[in-house]
Amino acid sequence: MIRLNVFLLIEEDKNRQPLIDAATELVELSLHDEGCIGYDLFSSLTVTNHLMICETWKDRESLKAHMASPHFRRLVPQLESLATMTLEEFTF
């Protein structure tokens, strides 16, 4: 399995709600992708400009198919335009 932790740093307050909207749509659509074990969006209770997407995939092929999906290709550039994104990947 593959776990991705995607950290989103919102540098402008005006980007917070559009980022949440795009990330929520990405989560909702990605949960239906084949091989998706889990996909969720988290917000910090103490730091309002930090969000995290936590996703778990069955295997590398499932993750690659997800990354090629129309919703990923449409929404991830939106996220990147609204926040600074960093990624941690774990295989287990």
Steps between C-alpha positions, in 0.01 A plus 500: 500500500600860446419788733529860385483793740452818300557815704342825383626833632255783427697821466205734434178493704291559188618161367377297798140434393578443129771254609261318734240483222745358244656257749157380614399432141827313441437285808139423404594396145818314592323276752340330197830431322593134474759405759420790733501375857462840665499867404425779745555869563611629840524851642716606795313615809788726599642631173228620262721516191597130503300220337598141425370242255569144615459232236564126498530290183496127442804511270710718270281423197191630678682819599623553142146454365372750757765753397392461136129547578317806370408619851863479620631680192238774540504552877865456603616800293229702678636388837853590393386848398334559839758357741854372534488122479747252648476122492608207716475148360513175697487147369387220731 
